[in-house]
Structures are given as structure tokens and as C-alpha cells.
mmCIF file of C-alpha atoms in Angstrom:
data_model
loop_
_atom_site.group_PDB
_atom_site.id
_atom_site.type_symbol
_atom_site.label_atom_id
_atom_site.label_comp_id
_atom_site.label_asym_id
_atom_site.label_seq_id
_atom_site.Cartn_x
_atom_site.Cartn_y
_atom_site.Cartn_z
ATOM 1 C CA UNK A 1 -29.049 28.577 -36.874
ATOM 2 C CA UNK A 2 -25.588 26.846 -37.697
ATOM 3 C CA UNK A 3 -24.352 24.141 -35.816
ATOM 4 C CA UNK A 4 -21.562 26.195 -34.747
ATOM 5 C CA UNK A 5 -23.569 28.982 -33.106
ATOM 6 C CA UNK A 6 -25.933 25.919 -31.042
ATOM 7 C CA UNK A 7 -22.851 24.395 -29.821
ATOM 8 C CA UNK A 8 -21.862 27.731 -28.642
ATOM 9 C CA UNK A 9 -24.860 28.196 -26.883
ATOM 10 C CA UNK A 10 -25.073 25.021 -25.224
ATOM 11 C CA UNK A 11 -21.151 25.244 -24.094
ATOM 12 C CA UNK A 12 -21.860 29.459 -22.710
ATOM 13 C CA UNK A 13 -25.445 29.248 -21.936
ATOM 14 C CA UNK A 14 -27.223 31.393 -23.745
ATOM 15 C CA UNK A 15 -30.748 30.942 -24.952
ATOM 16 C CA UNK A 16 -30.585 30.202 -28.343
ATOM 17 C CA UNK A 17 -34.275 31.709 -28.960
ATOM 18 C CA UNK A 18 -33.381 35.538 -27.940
ATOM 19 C CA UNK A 19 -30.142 35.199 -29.494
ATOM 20 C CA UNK A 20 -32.087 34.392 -32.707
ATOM 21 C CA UNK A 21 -33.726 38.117 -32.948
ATOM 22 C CA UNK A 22 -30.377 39.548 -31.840
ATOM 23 C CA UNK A 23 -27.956 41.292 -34.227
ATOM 24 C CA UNK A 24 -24.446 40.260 -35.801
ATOM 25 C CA UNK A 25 -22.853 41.674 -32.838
ATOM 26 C CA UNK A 26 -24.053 39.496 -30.626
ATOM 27 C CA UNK A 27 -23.321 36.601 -32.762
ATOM 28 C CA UNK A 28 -19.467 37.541 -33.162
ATOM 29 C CA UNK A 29 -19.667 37.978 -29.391
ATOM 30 C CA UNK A 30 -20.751 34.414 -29.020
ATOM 31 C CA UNK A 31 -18.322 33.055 -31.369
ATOM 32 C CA UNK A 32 -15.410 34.980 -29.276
ATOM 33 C CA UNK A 33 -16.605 33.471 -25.979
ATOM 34 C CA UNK A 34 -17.101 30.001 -28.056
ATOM 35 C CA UNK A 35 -13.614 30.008 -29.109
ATOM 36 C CA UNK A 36 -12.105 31.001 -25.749
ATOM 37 C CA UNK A 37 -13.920 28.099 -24.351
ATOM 38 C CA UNK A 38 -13.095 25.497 -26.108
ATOM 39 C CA UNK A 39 -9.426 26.503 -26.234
ATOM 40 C CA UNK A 40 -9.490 26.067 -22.555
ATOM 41 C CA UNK A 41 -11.957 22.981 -22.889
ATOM 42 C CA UNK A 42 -9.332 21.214 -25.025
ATOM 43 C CA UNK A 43 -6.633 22.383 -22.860
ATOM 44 C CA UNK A 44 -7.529 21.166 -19.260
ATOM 45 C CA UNK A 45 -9.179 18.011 -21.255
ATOM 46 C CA UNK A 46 -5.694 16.941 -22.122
ATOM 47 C CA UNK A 47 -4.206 18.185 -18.447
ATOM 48 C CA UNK A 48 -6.750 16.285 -17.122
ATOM 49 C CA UNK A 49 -6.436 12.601 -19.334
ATOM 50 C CA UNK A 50 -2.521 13.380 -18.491
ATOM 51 C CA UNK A 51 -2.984 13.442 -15.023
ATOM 52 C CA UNK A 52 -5.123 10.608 -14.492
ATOM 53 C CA UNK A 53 -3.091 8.763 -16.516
ATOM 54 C CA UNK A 54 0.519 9.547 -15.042
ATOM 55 C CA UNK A 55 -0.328 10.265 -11.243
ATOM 56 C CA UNK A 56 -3.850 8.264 -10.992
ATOM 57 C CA UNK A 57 -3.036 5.365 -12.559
ATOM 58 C CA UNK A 58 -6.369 4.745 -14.270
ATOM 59 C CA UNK A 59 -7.322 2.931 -17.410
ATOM 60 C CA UNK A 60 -7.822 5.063 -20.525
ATOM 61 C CA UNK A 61 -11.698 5.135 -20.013
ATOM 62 C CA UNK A 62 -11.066 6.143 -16.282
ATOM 63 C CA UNK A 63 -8.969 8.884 -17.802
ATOM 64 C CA UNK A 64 -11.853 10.084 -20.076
ATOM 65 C CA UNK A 65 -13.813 10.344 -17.436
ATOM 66 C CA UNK A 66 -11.469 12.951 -14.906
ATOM 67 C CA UNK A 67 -10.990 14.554 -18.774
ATOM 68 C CA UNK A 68 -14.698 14.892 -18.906
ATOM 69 C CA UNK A 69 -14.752 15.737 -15.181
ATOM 70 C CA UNK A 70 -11.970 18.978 -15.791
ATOM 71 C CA UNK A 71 -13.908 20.278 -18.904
ATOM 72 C CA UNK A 72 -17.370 20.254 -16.758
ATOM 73 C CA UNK A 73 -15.634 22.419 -13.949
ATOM 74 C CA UNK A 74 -13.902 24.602 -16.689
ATOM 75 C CA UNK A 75 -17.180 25.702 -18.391
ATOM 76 C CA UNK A 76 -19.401 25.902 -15.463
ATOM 77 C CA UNK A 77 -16.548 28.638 -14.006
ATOM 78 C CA UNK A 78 -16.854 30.538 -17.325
ATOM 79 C CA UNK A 79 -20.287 30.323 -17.530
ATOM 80 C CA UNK A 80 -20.281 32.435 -14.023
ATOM 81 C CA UNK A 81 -18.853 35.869 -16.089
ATOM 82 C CA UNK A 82 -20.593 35.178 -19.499
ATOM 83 C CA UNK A 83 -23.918 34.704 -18.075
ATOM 84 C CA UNK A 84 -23.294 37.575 -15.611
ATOM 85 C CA UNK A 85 -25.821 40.462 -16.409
ATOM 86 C CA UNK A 86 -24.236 43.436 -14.904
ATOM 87 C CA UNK A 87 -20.743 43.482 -13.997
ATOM 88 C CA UNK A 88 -19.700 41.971 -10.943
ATOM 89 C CA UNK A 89 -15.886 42.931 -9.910
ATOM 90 C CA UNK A 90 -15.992 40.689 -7.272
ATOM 91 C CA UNK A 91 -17.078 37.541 -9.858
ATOM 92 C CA UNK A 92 -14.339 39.076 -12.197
ATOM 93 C CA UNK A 93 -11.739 39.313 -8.880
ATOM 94 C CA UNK A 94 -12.562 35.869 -7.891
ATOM 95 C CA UNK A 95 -11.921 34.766 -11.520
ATOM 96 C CA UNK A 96 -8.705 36.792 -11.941
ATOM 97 C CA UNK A 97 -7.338 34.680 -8.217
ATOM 98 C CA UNK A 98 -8.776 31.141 -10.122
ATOM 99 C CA UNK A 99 -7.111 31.671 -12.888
ATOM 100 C CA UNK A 100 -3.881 32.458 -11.556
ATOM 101 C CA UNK A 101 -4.866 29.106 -9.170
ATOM 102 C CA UNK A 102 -5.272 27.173 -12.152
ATOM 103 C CA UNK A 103 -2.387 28.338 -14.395
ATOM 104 C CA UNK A 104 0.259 27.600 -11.816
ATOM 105 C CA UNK A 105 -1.618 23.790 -11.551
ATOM 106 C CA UNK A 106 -2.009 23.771 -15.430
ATOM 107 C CA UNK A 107 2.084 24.332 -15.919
ATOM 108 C CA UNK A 108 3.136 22.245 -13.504
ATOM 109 C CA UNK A 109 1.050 19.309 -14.597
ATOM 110 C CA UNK A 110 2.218 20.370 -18.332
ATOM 111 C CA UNK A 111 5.993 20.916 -17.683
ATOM 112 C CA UNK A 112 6.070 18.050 -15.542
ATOM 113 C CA UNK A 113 4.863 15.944 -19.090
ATOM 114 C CA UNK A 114 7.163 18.095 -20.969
ATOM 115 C CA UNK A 115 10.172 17.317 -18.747
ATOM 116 C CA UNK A 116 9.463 14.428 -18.205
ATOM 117 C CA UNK A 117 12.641 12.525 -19.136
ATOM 118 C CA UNK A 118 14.743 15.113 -16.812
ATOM 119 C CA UNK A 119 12.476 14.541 -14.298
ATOM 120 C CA UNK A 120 13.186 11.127 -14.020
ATOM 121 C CA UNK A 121 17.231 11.945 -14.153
ATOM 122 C CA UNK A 122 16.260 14.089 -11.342
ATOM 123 C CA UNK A 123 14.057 11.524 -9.220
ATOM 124 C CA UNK A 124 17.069 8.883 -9.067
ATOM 125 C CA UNK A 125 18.930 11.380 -7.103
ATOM 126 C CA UNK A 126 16.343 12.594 -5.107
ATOM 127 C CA UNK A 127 15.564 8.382 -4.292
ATOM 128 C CA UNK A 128 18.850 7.918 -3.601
ATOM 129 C CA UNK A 129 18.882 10.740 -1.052
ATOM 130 C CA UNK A 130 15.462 8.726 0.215
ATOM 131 C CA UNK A 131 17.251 5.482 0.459
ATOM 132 C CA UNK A 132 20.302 6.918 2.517
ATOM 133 C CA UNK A 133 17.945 8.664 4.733
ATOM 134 C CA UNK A 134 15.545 6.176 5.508
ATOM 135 C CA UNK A 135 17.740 3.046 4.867
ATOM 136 C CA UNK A 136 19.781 3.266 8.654
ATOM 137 C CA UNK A 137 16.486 3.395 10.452
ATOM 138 C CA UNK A 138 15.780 -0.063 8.717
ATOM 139 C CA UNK A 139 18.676 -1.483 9.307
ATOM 140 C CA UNK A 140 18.328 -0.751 13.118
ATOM 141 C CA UNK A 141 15.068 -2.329 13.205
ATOM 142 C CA UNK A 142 16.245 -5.291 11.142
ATOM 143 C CA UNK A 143 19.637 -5.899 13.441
ATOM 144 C CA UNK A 144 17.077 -5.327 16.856
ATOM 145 C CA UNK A 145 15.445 -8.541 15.517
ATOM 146 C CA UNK A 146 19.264 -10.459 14.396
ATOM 147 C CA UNK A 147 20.384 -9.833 18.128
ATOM 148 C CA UNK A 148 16.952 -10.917 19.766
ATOM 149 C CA UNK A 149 17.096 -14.183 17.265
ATOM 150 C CA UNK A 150 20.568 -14.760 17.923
ATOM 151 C CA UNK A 151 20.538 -14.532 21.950
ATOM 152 C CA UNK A 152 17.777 -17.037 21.534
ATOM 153 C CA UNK A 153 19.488 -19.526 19.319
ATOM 154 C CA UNK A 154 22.623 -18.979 21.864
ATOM 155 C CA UNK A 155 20.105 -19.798 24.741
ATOM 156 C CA UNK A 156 18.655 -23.145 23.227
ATOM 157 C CA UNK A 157 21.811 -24.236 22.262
ATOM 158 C CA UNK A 158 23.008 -23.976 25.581
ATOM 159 C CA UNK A 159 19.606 -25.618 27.224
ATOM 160 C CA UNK A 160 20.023 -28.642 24.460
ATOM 161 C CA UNK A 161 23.850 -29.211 25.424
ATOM 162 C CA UNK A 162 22.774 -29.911 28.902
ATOM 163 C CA UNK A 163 20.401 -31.598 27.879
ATOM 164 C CA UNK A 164 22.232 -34.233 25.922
ATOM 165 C CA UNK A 165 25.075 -34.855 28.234
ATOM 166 C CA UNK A 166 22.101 -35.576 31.106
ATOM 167 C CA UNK A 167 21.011 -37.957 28.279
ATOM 168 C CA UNK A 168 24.600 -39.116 27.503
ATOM 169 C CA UNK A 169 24.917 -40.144 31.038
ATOM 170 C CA UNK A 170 21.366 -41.804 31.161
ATOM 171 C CA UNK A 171 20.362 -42.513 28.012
ATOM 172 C CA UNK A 172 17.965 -44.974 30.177
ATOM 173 C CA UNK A 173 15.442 -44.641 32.853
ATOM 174 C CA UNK A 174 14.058 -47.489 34.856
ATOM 175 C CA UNK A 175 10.332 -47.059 35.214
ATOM 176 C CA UNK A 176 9.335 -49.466 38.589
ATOM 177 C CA UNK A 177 5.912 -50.747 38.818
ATOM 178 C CA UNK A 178 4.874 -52.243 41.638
ATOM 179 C CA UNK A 179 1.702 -55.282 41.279
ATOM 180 C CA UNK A 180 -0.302 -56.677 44.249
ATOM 181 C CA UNK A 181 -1.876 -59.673 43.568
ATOM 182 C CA UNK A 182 -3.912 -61.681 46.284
ATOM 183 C CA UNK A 183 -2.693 -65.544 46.674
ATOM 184 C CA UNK A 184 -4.750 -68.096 48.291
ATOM 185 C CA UNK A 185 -2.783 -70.167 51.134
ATOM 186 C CA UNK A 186 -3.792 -73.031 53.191
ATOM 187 C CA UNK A 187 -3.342 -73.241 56.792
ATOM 188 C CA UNK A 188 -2.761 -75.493 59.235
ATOM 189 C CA UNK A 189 -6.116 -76.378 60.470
ATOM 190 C CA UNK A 190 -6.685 -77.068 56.505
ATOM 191 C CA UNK A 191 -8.485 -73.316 55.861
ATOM 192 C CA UNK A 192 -7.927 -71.160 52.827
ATOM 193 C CA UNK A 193 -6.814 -67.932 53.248
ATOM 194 C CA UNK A 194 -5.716 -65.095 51.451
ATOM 195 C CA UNK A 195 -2.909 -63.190 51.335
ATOM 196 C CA UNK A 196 -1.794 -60.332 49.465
ATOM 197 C CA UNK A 197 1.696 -60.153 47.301
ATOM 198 C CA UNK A 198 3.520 -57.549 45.997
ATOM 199 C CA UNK A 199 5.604 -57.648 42.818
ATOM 200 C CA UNK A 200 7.940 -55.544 41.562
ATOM 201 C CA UNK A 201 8.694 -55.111 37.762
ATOM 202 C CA UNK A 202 11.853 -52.996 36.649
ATOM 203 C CA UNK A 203 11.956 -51.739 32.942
ATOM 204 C CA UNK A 204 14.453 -49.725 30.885
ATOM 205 C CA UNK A 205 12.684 -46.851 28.714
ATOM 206 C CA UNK A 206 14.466 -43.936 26.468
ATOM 207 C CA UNK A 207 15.155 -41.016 28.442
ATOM 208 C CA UNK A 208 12.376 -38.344 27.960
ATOM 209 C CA UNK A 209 14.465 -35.280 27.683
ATOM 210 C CA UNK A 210 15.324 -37.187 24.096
ATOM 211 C CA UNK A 211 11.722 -35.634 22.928
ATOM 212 C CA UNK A 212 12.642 -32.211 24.673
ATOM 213 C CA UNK A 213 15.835 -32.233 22.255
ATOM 214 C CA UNK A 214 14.140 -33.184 19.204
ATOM 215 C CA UNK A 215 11.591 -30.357 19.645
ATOM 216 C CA UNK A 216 14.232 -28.014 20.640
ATOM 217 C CA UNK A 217 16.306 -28.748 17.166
ATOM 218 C CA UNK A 218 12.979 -28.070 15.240
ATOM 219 C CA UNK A 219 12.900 -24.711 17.265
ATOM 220 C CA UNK A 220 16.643 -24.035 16.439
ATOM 221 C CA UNK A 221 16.044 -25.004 12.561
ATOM 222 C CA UNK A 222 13.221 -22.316 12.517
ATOM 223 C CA UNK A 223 14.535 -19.595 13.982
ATOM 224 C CA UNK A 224 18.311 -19.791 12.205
ATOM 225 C CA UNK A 225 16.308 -19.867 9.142
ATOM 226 C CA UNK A 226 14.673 -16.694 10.212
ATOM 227 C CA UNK A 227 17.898 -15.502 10.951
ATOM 228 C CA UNK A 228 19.224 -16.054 7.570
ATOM 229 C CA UNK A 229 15.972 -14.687 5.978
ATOM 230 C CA UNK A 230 16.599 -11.390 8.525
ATOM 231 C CA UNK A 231 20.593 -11.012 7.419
ATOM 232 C CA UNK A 232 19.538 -11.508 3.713
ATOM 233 C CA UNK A 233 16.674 -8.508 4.333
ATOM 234 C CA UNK A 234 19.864 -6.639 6.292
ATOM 235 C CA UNK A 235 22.243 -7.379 3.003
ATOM 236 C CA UNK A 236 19.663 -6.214 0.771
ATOM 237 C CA UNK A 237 17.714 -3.472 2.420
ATOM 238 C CA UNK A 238 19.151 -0.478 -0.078
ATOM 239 C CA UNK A 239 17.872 -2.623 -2.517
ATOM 240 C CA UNK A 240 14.416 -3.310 -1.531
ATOM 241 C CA UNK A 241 13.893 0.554 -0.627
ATOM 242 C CA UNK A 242 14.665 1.486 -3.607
ATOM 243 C CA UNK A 243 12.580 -1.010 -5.596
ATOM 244 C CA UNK A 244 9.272 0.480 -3.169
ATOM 245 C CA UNK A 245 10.191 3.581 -4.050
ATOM 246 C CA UNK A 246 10.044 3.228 -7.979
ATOM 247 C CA UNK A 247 7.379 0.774 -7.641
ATOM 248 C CA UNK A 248 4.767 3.887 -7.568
ATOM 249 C CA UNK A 249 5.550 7.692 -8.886
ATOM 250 C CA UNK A 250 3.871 10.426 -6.585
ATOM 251 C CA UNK A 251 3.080 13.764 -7.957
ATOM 252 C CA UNK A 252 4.535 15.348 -5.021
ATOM 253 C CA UNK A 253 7.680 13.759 -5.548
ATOM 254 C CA UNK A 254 7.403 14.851 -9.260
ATOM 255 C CA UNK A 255 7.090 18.314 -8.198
ATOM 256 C CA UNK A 256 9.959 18.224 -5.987
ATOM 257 C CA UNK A 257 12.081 16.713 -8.951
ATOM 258 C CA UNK A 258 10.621 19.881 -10.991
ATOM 259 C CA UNK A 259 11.420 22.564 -8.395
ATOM 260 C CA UNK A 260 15.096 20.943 -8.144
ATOM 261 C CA UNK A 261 15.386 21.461 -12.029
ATOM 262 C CA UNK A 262 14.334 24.509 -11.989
ATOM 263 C CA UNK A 263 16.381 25.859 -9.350
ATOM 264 C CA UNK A 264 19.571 24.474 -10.801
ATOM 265 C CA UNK A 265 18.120 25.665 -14.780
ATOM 266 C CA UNK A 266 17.355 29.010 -15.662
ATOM 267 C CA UNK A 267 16.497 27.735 -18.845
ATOM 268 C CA UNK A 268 14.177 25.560 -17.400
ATOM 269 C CA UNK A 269 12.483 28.271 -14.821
ATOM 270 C CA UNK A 270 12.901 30.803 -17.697
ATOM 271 C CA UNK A 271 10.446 27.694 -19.821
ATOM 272 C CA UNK A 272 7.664 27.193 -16.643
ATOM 273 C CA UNK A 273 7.488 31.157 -16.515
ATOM 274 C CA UNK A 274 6.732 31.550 -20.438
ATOM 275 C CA UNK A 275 4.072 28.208 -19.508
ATOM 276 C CA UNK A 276 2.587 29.931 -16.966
ATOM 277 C CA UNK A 277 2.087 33.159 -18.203
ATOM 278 C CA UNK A 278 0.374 31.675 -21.682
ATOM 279 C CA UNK A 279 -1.900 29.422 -19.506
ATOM 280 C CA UNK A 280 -2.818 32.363 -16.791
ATOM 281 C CA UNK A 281 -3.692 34.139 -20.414
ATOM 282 C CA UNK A 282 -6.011 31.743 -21.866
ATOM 283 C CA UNK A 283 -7.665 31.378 -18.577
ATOM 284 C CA UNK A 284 -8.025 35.342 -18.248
ATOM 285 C CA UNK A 285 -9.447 35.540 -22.349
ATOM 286 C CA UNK A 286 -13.325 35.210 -21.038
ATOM 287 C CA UNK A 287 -12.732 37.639 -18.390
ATOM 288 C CA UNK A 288 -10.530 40.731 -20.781
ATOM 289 C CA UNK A 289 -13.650 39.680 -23.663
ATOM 290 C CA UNK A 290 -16.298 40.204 -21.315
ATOM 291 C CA UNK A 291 -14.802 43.558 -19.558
ATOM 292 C CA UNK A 292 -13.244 44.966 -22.610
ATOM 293 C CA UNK A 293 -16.472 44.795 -24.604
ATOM 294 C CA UNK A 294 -19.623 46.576 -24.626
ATOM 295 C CA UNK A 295 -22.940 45.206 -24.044
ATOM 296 C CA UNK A 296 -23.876 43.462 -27.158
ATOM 297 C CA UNK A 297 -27.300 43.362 -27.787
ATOM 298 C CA UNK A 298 -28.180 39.779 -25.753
ATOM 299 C CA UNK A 299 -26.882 41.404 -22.687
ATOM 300 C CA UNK A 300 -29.334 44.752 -23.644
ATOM 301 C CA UNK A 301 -32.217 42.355 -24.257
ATOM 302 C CA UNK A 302 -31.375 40.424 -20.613
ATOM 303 C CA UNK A 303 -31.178 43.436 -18.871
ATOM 304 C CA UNK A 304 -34.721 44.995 -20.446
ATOM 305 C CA UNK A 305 -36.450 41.619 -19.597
ATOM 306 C CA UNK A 306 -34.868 41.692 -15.755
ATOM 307 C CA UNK A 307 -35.861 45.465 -15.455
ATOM 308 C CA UNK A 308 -39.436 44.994 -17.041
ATOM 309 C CA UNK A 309 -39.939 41.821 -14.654
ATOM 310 C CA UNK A 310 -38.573 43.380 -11.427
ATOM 311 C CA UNK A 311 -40.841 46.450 -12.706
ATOM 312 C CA UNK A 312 -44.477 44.397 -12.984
ATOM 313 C CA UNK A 313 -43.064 42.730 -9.278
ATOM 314 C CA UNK A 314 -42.891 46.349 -7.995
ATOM 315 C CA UNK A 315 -46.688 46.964 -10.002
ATOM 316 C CA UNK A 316 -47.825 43.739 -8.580
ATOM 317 C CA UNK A 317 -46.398 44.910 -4.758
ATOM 318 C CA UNK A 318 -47.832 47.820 -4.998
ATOM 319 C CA UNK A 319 -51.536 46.970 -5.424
ATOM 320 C CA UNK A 320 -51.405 44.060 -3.198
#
């Protein structure tokens, strides 16, 4: 058995040891569902790397992976009609719906590669939309907190004027401390006795709404810098919006840019239409293979061994 033929097994899974005592037709029947499966294999292996990579963000081993990850899914949904015995329509409906699912994902991930360079054209408008629309509302928020600042500043200004003509006027306090001290006298009749005395001591200190000032100018310093820092972020906020916006590419946004093209491009919806309809074809080749055949002789020698099994079960019922 050729290498070719095993891989095709392993990829559609058939058994490789009743496909060994089956006929040429069933090996050209292989080799069409091989081919069909790897065409898609390759194909949603690149949509997949592609994605990852643009939209994801993810190293190139991180993009091997979802590659890996797309290809799994792929063959396990065409394994459900090759290895389908007797024909299902509802397996083959179900298939028809996912592959029209699939081909509308498939182009738009592809075109969006393919246009890529008009797409981004088309995303600078569609920011610059962004940044008028949401750009206002910032600027509301960011003058809210100017005002509040400023009515502040205005408010401790006032407070530290006050304050320094009180300290103009009395740039001194006397602090008075008063001592009692107990002195020893002699009277008359020659006895000691003693007697209390009160001193008084008068002394100039700095004003102490000096240190309420000083703290209040540290205050002021702070919040005029935030001011500054709030009038720069006011200056600048078109700017900064549209930096965050370019900073990371959505695929929604993508898809917008896409649908704008296309809507303004016939050429270009006339291109996503031809895109579409080759992808929704590759997807349906398994499916028009499988329906448009007949039984080769795998299927025949499936069915006989499911028919002579579910006939020994009926036996086996029988004489239990």
C-alpha cells in the first residue's frame, strides 16, 4: 500500500485492511475524497495561521497551533459524510448550511488579507469618524475636572491671602507663661515662712498661620500642576484617541472597513462574491463526491458487515 493511499486513510478514516481486498474503484474513490481534503486542509490551515497572526496577535508557533486547531475541525466535519454508511440528507443538509457558514468566514478572513492595504485607507476614515464621536465626551469629562481644580486653586488662594495679611499685621505672637515659685520669708517673731510668687514671662514667637501658608502653597503647587497636566490631556485628547485606537486592530473593525469598501466598489463586492462562491465550492466537493457517486465497493463491504452483524444480534435475540 503506497504512502499516498495510508495518508488518505488516516486523513478520511477508512480502515486500511478492508480497503486492501477492495477494487480500483474504491481506491480512485479514496484518492478523490483525499484530494478534496487536503485542498480544504491547506486552505483553512493558511486562514487559520492568517488569523491568528493578524487579529490574535500570537507568535508564529501560537499560530501553528490555531492552524493545526482549523485543519482538526475541518477533517473531523468531513469525516461525518465520508464515513457515513447510508445516506443521511439531514448530515448532507447540515453540511450544505456549514459550508455556506464557513465560506462566508473563509472570504472575509481571505479578502480582508487580500485588501488589506485598502482596508487600512478605509480604517483612517472610519477612526477619524471614532475620534469625532467619542472625542467631545472626553473633553467634557476632562474640563469637569479643569473647573473642579480651578475653583479649588481660586479657593486657596483666597484662604492664603487672608491669611498673610493676618500675618502681615502680626507677624508675632506673644506666648505668656506664668511661673510660681515658693520664697522663704522671715517674720517678725524671727520664723520662716513661705510664700508663694508668681512670675510672668512674655516671649515673641512666629505667627503659626506661617506653617498653614507654607502647606497651603505646597497644595497650590500640586494641584496647578495637575491642572496643567489636565489642559495638556484637553489640548491633546484627538491625539491620544487616536493613538488607542491604532494601538490594536479588531477584526470587527476590519470587517466594517470591508463592508464600507464594498458598498462603495462593485469591483470589490463583484471580487468577495467570485471568493465566496469558490470557497462555498471547495467546501461542498466532499458532499457533490459522496452524493454524486455510487457505492464503491468499501461502502458495499461496510454495509454487508453492518447487515450480517445486526443479523447474528437479531439470531442471538431470538434464542435468548
Amino acid at each position: 500500500m503506497s504512502p499516498w493511499v495510508k495518508f488518505g486513510c488516516f486523513i478520511t478514516g477508512w480502515n486500511r485492511n478492508i480497503l486492501a481486498n477492495c477494487t480500483e474503484a474504491s481506491h480512485k474513490a479514496l484518492k478523490k475524497y483525499t484530494s478534496s481534503m487536503l485542498i480544504l486542509i491547506l486552505l483553512w490551515a493558511f486562514t487559520g495561521y492568517c488569523f491568528a497572526d493578524r487579529y490574535v496577535g500570537l507568535q508564529w508557533w501560537g499560530c501553528i497551533i490555531v492552524a493545526l486547531v482549523f485543519v482538526i475541525i475541518v477533517v473531523q466535519i468531513e469525516r461525518q459524510i465520508i464515513l457515513t454508511v447510508v445516506k443521511n440528507y439531514w448530515v448532507v443538509a447540515l453540511r450544505v448550511l456549514l459550508a455556506f457558514i464557513m465560506a462566508i468566514l473563509g472570504s472575509t478572513i481571505i479578502d480582508q488579507i487580500i485588501f488589506g492595504d485598502d482596508v487600512d485607507k478605509e480604517m483612517i476614515d472610519i477612526r477619524t469618524e471614532e475620534v469625532n464621536r467619542i472625542a467631545p465626551a472626553r473633553q467634557i469629562v476632562i474640563q469637569a475636572e479643569i473647573d473642579r481644580l480651578s475653583f479649588a486653586i481660586d479657593s486657596l488662594d483666597k484662604v492664603n491671602m487672608q491669611l498673610n495679611e493676618e500675618i502681615a499685621q502680626r507677624p508675632t505672637i506673644m506666648t505668656v507663661q506664668s511661673v510660681t515659685t515658693e520664697v522663704p520669708v522671715v517674720q517678725k517673731d524671727g520664723s520662716i515662712v513661705k510664700e508663694k510668687s508668681n512670675s510672668i514671662t512674655r516671649t515673641p514667637i512666629e505667627n503659626p498661620r506661617l506653617k498653614q501658608v507654607i502647606s497651603n502653597e505646597k497644595n497650590l503647587e500640586y494641584m496647578r500642576k495637575l491642572l496643567d497636566e489636565y489642559n495638556n490631556k484637553k489640548l491633546n485628547v484627538a491625539a491620544e484617541l487616536k493613538k488607542e485606537l491604532e494601538a490594536k486592530t479588531g477584526f470587527l473593525e476590519e470587517l466594517k472597513a470591508l463592508v464600507r469598501i464594498m458598498s462603495k466598489s462593485s469591483i470589490a463586492l463583484g471580487f468577495y462574491m467570485f471568493m465566496f462562491s469558490f470557497l462555498l465550492i471547495l467546501e461542498l466537493l466532499v458532499v457533490i463526491c459522496k452524493l454524486g457517486d455510487k457505492s464503491c465497493d468499501y461502502d458495499l463491504i461496510v454495509q454487508h458487515q453492518l447487515a450480517v452483524k445486526e443479523e447474528s444480534i437479531r439470531d442471538l435475540v431470538k434464542r435468548v
